[in-house]
CSV table of C-alpha atoms and ligand atoms in Angstrom, one decimal:
chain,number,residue,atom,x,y,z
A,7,UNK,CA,60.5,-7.6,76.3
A,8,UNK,CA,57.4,-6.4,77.4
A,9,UNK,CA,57.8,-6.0,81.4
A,10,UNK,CA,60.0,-6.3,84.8
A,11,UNK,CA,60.0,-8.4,87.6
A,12,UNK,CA,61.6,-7.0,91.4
A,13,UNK,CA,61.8,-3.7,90.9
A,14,UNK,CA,62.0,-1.1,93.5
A,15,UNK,CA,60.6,2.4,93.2
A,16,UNK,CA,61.5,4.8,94.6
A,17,UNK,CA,59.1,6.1,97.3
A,18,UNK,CA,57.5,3.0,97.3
A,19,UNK,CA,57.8,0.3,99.9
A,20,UNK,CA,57.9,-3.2,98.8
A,21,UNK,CA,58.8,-4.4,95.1
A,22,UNK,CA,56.8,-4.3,91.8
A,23,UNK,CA,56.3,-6.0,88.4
A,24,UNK,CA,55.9,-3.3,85.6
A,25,UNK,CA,54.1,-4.0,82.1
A,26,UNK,CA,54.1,-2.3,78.8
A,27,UNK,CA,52.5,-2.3,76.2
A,28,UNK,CA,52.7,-0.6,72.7
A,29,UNK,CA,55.4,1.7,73.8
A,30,UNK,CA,53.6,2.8,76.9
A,31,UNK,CA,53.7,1.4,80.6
A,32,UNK,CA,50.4,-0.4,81.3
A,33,UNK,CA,50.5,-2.1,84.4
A,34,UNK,CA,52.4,-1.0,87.9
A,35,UNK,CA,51.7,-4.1,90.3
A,36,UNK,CA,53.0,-4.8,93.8
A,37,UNK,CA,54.5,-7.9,94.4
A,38,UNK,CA,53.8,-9.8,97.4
A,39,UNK,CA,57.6,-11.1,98.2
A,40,UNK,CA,60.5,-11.6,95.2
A,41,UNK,CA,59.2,-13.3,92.2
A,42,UNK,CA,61.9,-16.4,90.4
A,43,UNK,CA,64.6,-15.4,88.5
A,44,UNK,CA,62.2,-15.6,84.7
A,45,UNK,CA,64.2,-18.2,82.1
A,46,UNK,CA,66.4,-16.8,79.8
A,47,UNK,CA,63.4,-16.8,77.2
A,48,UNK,CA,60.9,-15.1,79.2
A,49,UNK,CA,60.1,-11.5,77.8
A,50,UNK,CA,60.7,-10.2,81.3
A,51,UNK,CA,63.7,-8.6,82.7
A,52,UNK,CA,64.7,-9.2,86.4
A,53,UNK,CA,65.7,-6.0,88.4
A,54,UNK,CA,66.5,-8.0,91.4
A,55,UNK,CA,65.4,-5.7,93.9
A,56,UNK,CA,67.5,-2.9,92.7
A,57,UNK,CA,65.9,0.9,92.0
A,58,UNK,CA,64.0,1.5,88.3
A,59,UNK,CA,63.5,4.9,88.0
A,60,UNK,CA,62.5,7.2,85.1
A,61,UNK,CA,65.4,8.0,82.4
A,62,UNK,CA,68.0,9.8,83.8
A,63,UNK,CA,68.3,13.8,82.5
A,64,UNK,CA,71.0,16.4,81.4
A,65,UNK,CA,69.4,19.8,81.1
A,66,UNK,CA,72.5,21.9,80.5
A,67,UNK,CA,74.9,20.9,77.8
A,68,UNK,CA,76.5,22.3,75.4
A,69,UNK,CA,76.8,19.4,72.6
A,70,UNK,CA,78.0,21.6,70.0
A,71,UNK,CA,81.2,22.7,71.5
A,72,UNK,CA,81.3,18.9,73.0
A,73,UNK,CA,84.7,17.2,72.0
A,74,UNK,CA,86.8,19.7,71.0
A,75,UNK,CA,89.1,20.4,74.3
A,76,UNK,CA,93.1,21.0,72.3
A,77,UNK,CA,92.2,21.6,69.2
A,78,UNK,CA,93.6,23.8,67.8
A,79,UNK,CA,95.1,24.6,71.6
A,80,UNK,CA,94.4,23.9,75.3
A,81,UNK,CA,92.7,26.1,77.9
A,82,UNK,CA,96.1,26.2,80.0
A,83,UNK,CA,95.0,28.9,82.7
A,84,UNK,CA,91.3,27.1,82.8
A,85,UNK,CA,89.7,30.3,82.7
A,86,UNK,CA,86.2,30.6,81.4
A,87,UNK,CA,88.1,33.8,79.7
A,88,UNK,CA,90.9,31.8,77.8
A,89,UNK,CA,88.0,29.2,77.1
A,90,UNK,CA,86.4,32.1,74.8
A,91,UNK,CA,89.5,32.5,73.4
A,92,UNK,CA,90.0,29.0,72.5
A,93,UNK,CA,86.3,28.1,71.5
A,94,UNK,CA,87.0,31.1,68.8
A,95,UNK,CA,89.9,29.6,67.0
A,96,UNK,CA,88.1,26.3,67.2
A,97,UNK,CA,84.6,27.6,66.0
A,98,UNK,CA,86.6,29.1,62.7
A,99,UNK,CA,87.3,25.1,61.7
A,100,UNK,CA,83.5,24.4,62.5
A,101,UNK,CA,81.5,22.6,59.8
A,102,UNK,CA,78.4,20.9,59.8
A,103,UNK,CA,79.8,17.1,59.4
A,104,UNK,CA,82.1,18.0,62.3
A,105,UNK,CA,79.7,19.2,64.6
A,106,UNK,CA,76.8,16.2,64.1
A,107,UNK,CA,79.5,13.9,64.7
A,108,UNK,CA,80.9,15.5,67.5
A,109,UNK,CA,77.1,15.9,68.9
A,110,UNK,CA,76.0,12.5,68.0
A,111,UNK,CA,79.8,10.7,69.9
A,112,UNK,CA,77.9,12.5,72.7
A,113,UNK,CA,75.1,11.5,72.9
A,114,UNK,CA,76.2,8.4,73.0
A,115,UNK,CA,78.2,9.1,75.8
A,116,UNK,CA,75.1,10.7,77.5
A,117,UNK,CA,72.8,7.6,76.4
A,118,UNK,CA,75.4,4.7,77.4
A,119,UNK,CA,74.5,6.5,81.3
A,120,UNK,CA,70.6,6.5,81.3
A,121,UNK,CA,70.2,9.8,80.0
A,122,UNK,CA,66.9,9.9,77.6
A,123,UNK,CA,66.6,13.8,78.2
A,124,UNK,CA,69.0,16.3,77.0
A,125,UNK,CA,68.4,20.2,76.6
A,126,UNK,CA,71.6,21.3,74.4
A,127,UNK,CA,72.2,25.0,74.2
A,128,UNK,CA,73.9,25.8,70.5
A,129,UNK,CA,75.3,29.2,69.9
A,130,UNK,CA,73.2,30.9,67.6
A,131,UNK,CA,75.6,34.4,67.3
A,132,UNK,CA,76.8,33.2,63.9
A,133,UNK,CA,76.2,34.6,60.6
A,134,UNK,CA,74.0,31.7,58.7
A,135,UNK,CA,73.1,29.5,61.4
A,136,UNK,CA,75.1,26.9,59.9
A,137,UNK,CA,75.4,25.0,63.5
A,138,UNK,CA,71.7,25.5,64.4
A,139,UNK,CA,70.9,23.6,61.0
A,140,UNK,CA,72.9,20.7,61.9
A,141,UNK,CA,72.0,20.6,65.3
A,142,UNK,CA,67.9,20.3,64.8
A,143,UNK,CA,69.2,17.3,62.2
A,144,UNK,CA,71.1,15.7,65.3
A,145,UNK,CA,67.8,16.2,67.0
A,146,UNK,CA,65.8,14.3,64.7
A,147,UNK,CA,68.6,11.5,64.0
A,148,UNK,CA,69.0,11.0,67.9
A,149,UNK,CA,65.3,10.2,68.8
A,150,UNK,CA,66.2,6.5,69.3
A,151,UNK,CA,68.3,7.0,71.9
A,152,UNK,CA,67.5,10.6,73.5
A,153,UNK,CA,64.7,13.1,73.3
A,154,UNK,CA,66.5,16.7,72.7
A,155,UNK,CA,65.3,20.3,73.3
A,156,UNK,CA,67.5,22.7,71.5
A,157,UNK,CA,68.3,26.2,73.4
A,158,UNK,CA,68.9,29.3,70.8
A,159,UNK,CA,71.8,30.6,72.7
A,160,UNK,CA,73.4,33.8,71.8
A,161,UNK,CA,76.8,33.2,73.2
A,162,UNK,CA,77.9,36.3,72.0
A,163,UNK,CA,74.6,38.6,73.2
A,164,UNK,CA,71.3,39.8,71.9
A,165,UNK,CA,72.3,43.8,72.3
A,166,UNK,CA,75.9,43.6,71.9
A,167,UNK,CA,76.5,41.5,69.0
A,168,UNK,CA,75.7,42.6,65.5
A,169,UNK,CA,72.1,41.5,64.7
A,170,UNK,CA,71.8,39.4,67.7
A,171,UNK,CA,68.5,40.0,67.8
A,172,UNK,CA,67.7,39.1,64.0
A,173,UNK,CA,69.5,35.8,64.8
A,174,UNK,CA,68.0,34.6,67.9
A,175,UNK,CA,64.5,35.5,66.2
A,176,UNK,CA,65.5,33.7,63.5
A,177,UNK,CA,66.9,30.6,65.5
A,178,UNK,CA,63.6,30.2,66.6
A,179,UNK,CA,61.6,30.5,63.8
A,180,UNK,CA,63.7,27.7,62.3
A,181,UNK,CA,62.4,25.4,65.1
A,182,UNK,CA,65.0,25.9,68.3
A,183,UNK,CA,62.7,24.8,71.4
A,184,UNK,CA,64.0,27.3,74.2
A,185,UNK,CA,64.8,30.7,74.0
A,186,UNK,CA,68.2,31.6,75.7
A,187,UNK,CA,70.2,34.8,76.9
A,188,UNK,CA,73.2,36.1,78.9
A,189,UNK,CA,72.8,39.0,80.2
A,190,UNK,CA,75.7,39.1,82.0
A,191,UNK,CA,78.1,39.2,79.0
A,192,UNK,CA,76.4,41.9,77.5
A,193,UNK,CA,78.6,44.9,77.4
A,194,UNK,CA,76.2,47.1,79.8
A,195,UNK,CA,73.9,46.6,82.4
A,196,UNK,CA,71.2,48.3,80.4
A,197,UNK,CA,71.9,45.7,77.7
A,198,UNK,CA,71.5,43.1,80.1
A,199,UNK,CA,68.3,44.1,81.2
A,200,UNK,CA,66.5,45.0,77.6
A,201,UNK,CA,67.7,41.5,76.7
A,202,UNK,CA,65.7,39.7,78.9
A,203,UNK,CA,62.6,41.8,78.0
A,204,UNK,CA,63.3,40.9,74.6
A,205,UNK,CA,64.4,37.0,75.1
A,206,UNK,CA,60.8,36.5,76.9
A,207,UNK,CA,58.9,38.4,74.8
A,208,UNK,CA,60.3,36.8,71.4
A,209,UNK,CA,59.6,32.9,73.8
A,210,UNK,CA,55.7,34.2,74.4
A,211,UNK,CA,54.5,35.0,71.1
A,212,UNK,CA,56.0,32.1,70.2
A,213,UNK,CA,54.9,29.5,72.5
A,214,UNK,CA,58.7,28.6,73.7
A,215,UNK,CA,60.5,27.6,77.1
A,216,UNK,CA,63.3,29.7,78.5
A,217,UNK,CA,66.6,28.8,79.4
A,218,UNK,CA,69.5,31.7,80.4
A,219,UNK,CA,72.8,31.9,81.0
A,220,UNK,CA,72.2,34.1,84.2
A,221,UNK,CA,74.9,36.1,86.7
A,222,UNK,CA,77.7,33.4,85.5
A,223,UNK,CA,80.1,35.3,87.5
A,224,UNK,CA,81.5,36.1,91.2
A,225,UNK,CA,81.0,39.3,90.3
A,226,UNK,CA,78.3,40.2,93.4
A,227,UNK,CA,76.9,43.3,91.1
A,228,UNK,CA,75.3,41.0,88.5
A,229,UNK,CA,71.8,40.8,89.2
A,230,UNK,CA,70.1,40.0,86.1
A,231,UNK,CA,68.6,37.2,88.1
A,232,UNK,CA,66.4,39.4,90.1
A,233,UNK,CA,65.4,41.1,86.5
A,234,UNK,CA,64.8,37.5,84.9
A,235,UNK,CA,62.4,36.7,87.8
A,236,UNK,CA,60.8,39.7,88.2
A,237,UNK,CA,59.8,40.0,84.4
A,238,UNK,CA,58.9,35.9,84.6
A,239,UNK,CA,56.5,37.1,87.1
A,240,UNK,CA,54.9,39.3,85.4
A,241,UNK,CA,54.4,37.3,82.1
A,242,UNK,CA,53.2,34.5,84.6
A,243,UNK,CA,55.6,32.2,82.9
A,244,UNK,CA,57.5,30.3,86.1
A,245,UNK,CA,56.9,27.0,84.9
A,246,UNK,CA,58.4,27.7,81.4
A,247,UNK,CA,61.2,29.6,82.4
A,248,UNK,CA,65.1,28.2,83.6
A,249,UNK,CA,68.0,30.4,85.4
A,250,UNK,CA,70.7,28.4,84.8
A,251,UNK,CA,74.1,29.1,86.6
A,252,UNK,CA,72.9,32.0,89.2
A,253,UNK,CA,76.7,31.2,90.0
A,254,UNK,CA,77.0,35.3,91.5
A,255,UNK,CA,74.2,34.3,93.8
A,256,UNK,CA,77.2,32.6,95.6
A,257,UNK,CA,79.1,36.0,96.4
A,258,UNK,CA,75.7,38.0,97.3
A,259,UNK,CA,75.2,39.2,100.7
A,260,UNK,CA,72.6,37.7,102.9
A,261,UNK,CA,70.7,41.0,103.0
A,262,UNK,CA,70.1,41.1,99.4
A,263,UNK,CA,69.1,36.9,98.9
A,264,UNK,CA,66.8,37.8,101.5
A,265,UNK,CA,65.0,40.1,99.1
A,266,UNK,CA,65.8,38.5,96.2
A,267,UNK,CA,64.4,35.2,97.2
A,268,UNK,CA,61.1,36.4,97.6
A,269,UNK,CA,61.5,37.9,94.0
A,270,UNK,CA,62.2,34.2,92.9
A,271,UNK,CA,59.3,32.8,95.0
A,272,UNK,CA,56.9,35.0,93.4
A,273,UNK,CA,58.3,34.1,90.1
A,274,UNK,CA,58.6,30.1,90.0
A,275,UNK,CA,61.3,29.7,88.4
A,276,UNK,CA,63.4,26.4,88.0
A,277,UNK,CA,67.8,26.7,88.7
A,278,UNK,CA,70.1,24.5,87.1
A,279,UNK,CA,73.9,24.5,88.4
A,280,UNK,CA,76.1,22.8,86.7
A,281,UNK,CA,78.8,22.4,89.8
A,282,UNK,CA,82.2,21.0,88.2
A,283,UNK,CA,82.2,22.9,85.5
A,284,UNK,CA,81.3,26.2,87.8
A,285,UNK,CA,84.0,25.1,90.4
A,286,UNK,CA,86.3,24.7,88.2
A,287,UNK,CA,86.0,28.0,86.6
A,288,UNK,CA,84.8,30.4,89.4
A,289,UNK,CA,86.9,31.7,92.1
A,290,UNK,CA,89.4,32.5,89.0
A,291,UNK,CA,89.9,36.2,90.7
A,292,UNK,CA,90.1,34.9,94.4
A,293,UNK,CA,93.5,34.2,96.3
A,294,UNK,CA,92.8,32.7,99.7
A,295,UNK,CA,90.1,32.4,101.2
A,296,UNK,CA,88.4,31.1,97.5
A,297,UNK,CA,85.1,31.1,96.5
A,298,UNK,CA,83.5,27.4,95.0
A,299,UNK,CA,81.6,29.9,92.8
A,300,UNK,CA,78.2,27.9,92.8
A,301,UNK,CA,74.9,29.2,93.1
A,302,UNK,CA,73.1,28.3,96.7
A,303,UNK,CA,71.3,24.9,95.9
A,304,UNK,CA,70.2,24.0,99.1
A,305,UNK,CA,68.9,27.3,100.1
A,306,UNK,CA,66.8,27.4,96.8
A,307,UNK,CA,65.8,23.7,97.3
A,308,UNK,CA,64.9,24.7,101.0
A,309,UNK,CA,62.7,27.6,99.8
A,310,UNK,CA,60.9,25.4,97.5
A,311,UNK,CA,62.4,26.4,94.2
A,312,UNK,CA,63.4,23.7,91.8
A,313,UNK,CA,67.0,23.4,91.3
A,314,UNK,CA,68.5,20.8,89.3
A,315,UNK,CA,72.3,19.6,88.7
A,316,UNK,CA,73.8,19.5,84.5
A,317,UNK,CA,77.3,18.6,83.2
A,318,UNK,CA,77.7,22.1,81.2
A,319,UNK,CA,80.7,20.9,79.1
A,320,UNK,CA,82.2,17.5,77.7
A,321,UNK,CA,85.9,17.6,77.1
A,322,UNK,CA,85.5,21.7,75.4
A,323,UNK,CA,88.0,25.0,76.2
A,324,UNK,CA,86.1,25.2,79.1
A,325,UNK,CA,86.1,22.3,81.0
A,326,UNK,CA,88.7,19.7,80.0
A,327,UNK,CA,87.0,16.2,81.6
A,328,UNK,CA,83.8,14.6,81.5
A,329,UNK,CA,82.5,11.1,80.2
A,330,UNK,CA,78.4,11.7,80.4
A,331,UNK,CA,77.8,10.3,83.8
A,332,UNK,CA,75.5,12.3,85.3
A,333,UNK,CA,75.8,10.6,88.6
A,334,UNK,CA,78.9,11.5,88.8
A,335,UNK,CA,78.3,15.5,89.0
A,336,UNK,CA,75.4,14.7,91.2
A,337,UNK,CA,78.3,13.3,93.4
A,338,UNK,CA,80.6,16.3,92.9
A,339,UNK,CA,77.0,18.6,93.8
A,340,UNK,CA,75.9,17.1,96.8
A,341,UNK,CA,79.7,17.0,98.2
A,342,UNK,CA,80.1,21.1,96.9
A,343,UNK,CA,77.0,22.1,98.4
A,344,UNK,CA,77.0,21.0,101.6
A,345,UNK,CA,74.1,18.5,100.9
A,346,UNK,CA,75.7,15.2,102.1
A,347,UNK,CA,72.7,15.5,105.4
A,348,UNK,CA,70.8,12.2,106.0
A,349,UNK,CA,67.6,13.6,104.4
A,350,UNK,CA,69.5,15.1,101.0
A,351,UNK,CA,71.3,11.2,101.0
A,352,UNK,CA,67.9,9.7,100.7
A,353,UNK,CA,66.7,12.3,97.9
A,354,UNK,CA,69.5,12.8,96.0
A,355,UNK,CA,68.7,11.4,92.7
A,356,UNK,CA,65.5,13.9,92.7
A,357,UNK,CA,68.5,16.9,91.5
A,358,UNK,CA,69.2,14.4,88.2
A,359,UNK,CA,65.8,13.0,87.7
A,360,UNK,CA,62.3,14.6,88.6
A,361,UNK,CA,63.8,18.2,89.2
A,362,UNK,CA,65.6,18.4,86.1
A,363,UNK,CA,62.2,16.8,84.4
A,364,UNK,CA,60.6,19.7,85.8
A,365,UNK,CA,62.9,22.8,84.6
A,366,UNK,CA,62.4,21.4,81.1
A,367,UNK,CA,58.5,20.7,81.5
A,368,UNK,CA,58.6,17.4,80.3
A,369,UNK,CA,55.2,17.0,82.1
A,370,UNK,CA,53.5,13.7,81.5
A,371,UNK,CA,56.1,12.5,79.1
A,372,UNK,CA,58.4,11.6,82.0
A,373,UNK,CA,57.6,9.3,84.9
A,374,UNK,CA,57.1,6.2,86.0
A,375,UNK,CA,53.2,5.7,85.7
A,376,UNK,CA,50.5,4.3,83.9
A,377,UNK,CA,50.2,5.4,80.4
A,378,UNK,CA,53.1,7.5,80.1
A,379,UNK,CA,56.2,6.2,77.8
A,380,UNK,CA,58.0,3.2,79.0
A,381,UNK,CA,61.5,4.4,79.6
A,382,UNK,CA,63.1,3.8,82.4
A,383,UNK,CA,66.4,2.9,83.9
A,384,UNK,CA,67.4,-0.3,86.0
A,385,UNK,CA,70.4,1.2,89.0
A,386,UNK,CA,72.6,-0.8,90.2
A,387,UNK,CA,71.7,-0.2,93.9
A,388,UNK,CA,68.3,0.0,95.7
A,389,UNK,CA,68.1,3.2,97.2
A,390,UNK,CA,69.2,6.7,96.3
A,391,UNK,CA,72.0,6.6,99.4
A,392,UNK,CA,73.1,3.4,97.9
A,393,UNK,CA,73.7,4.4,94.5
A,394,UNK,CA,75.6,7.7,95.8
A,395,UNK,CA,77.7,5.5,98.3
A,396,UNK,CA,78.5,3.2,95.9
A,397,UNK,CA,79.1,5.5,92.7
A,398,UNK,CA,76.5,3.0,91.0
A,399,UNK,CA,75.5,3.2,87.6
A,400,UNK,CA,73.4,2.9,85.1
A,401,UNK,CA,72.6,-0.8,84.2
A,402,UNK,CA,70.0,-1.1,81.3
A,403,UNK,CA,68.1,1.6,80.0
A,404,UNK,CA,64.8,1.2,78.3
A,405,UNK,CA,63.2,3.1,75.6
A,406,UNK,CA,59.2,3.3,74.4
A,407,UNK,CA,59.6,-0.5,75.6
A,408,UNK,CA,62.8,-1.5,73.7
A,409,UNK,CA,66.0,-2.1,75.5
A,410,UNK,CA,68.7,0.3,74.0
A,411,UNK,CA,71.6,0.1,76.3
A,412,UNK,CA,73.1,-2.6,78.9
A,413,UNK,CA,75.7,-2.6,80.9
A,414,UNK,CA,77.6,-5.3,82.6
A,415,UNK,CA,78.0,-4.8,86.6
A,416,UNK,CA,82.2,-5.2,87.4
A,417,UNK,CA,82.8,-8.0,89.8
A,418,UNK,CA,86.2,-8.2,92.2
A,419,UNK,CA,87.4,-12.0,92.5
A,420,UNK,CA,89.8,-12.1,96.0
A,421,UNK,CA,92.7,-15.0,94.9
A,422,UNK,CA,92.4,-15.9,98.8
A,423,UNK,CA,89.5,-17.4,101.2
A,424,UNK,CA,88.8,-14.1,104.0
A,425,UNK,CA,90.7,-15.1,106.9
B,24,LIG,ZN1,76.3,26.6,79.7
């Protein structure tokens, strides 16, 4: 196959005929009205008017926990709490055939729905770095379907957990891509603080991006977020550098987001919420009224900031569900946040596309334009309301020019003529 005939773009009127060629897209042509269905032989594809857009991305997952929700025990209080407890007793059966299967039935889960970007934080507070080895394996043995940046994540803490800092330095000297942190769970403030120093610090000198766990709390006294920007500022490293979560940033006053958002302005900095997972376990601590626990997407979006939705978890002690469709927690996002406006309707695939392309700098290695790799996705709707309306999906997925998934639309037959 070596192009695509009545494909809409999006932000384009009218419909084009894409080429590639060698791996790379080498032609972008508008069509004057709809070109004939090709014969079965042709080495064209028909998109039939509906949306191609670039691959479809998942910058927050956690594919080394993925698949492991009962075992040895459910999360029966669905507390992000009892979810530590859980992931310990399961982490104690880890090895390193179990967790590149586990990763690789996931990406396959991630891949089957257009994804061709995945950023994958793996918990690096472990003695040996056992599960850090087998994940940069999974992220070589995945390139046919998936590109994969690998977050060092120190589940556990930098300051508070015994040579947390040996092990995140270590992490990346063995090749992790992104440099993580959680402030938050470290056991003081102080902690918090002198571990974001150190987390951007160790990702400068060594050329990395930066992904943290930031304020995952309703706790409105976690404010590592305004520490993570400011010291993003001043290493003039926005464009390198992810919050994800910010869920506290949903119990702040207005008084202090005032402040704070000019902090973040200054800074540049991209936002990734992760919605069902955080609805499901914020608000833990609330009676009525209850707090969805999410960070404030549209008001970041509005300001200018980059935000982004992610799934978080598949099926782990933390959130039970999930089967890799990312359009399904852009759904759940839009609907949380208060983002179901007319203009938001007709953008919304930006928050699972360009956005997230964006928080993980994939630069000119994502898009739909000449001379950058062919991989795309073929909807199953035309515009970005009509995929949302219709809970649409991915159809085929294409890959440096190669088809590598297809899916078969679902038709209803009525037994009766329409009266
Ligand atoms: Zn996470």
């Amino acid at each position: 196959m070596n192009h695509i005939i009545n494909a809409r773009l999006r932000g384009r009127p009218g419909l084009f005929t894409l080429y590639w060629l060698d791996g790379l897209i080498s032609a972008i042509e508008p069509q004057e009205g709809t070109l004939p269905k090709p014969e079965a032989t042709s080495d064209g594809l028909d998109a039939g008017g509906k949306l191609v857009i670039p691959p479809l991305v998942e910058p927050h997952i956690h594919l080394d926990a993925a698949l492991t929700a009962g075992e040895p025990r459910w999360n029966l209080s669905g507390t992000l709490f009892e979810g530590i407890e859980r992931w310990a007793e399961r982490k104690a059966l880890v090895t390193c055939e179990d967790t590149k299967s586990r990763a690789h039935r996931t990406i396959r889960m991630l891949a089957a729905h257009g994804i061709q970007h995945v950023r994958s934080h793996v918990d690096v507070t472990e003695p040996g770095l056992g599960t850090l080895k087998a994940m940069l394996e999974v992220r070589e043995e995945a390139r046919p379907l998936i590109d994969l940046q690998i977050v060092a994540f120190p589940q556990e803490g930098i300051e508070s957990y015994a040579n947390g800092r040996a092990l995140i330095s270590e992490a990346v000297a063995m090749g992790a891509d992104v440099v993580g942190g959680i402030p938050h769970f470290e056991n003081t403030r102080d902690q918090g603080v002198s571990s974001i120093h150190f987390l951007l610090d160790l990702a400068e000198r060594h050329n990395r991006l930066v992904d943290v766990h930031c304020d995952e709390t309703d706790d409105p006294h976690s404010r590592f977020l305004e520490v993570l920007a400011e010291v993003t500022r001043v290493h003039g490293m926005g464009a390198r550098v992810t919050a994800s979560h910010t869920t506290a940033m949903g119990s702040y006053d207005n008084a202090y987001c005032s402040k704070l958002f000019r902090v973040l302005k200054q800074a540049g900095l991209s936002f990734i919420s992760c919605p069902t997972e955080s609805i499901h376990l914020q608000g833990r601590f609330d009676s009525y009224p209850k707090r969805r626990g999410l960070t404030r997407v549209p008001e970041l979006d509005r300001a200018g900031l980059n935000v982004c939705f992610a799934q978080d978890s598949i099926v782990d002690p933390w959130y039970p569900l999930g089967n890799g469709n990312i359009l399904r927690i852009l759904d759940a996002g839009l609907h949380i946040c208060h983002m179901l406006g007319y203009e938001d309707l007709q953008r919304g695939l930006d928050f699972v596309t360009e956005h997230s392309a964006k928080a993980m700098a994939l630069g000119e290695r994502y898009g739909i334009e000449v001379g950058r790799p062919a991989n795309m996705v073929l909807l199953s709707a035309d515009s970005d309301y009509e995929v949302l309306r219709t809970q649409g999906h991915a159809l085929v997925s294409i890959r440096h020019g190669k088809v590598i998934m297809r899916r078969a639309q679902a038709e209803v037959a009525w037994e009766q003529e329409s009266a």
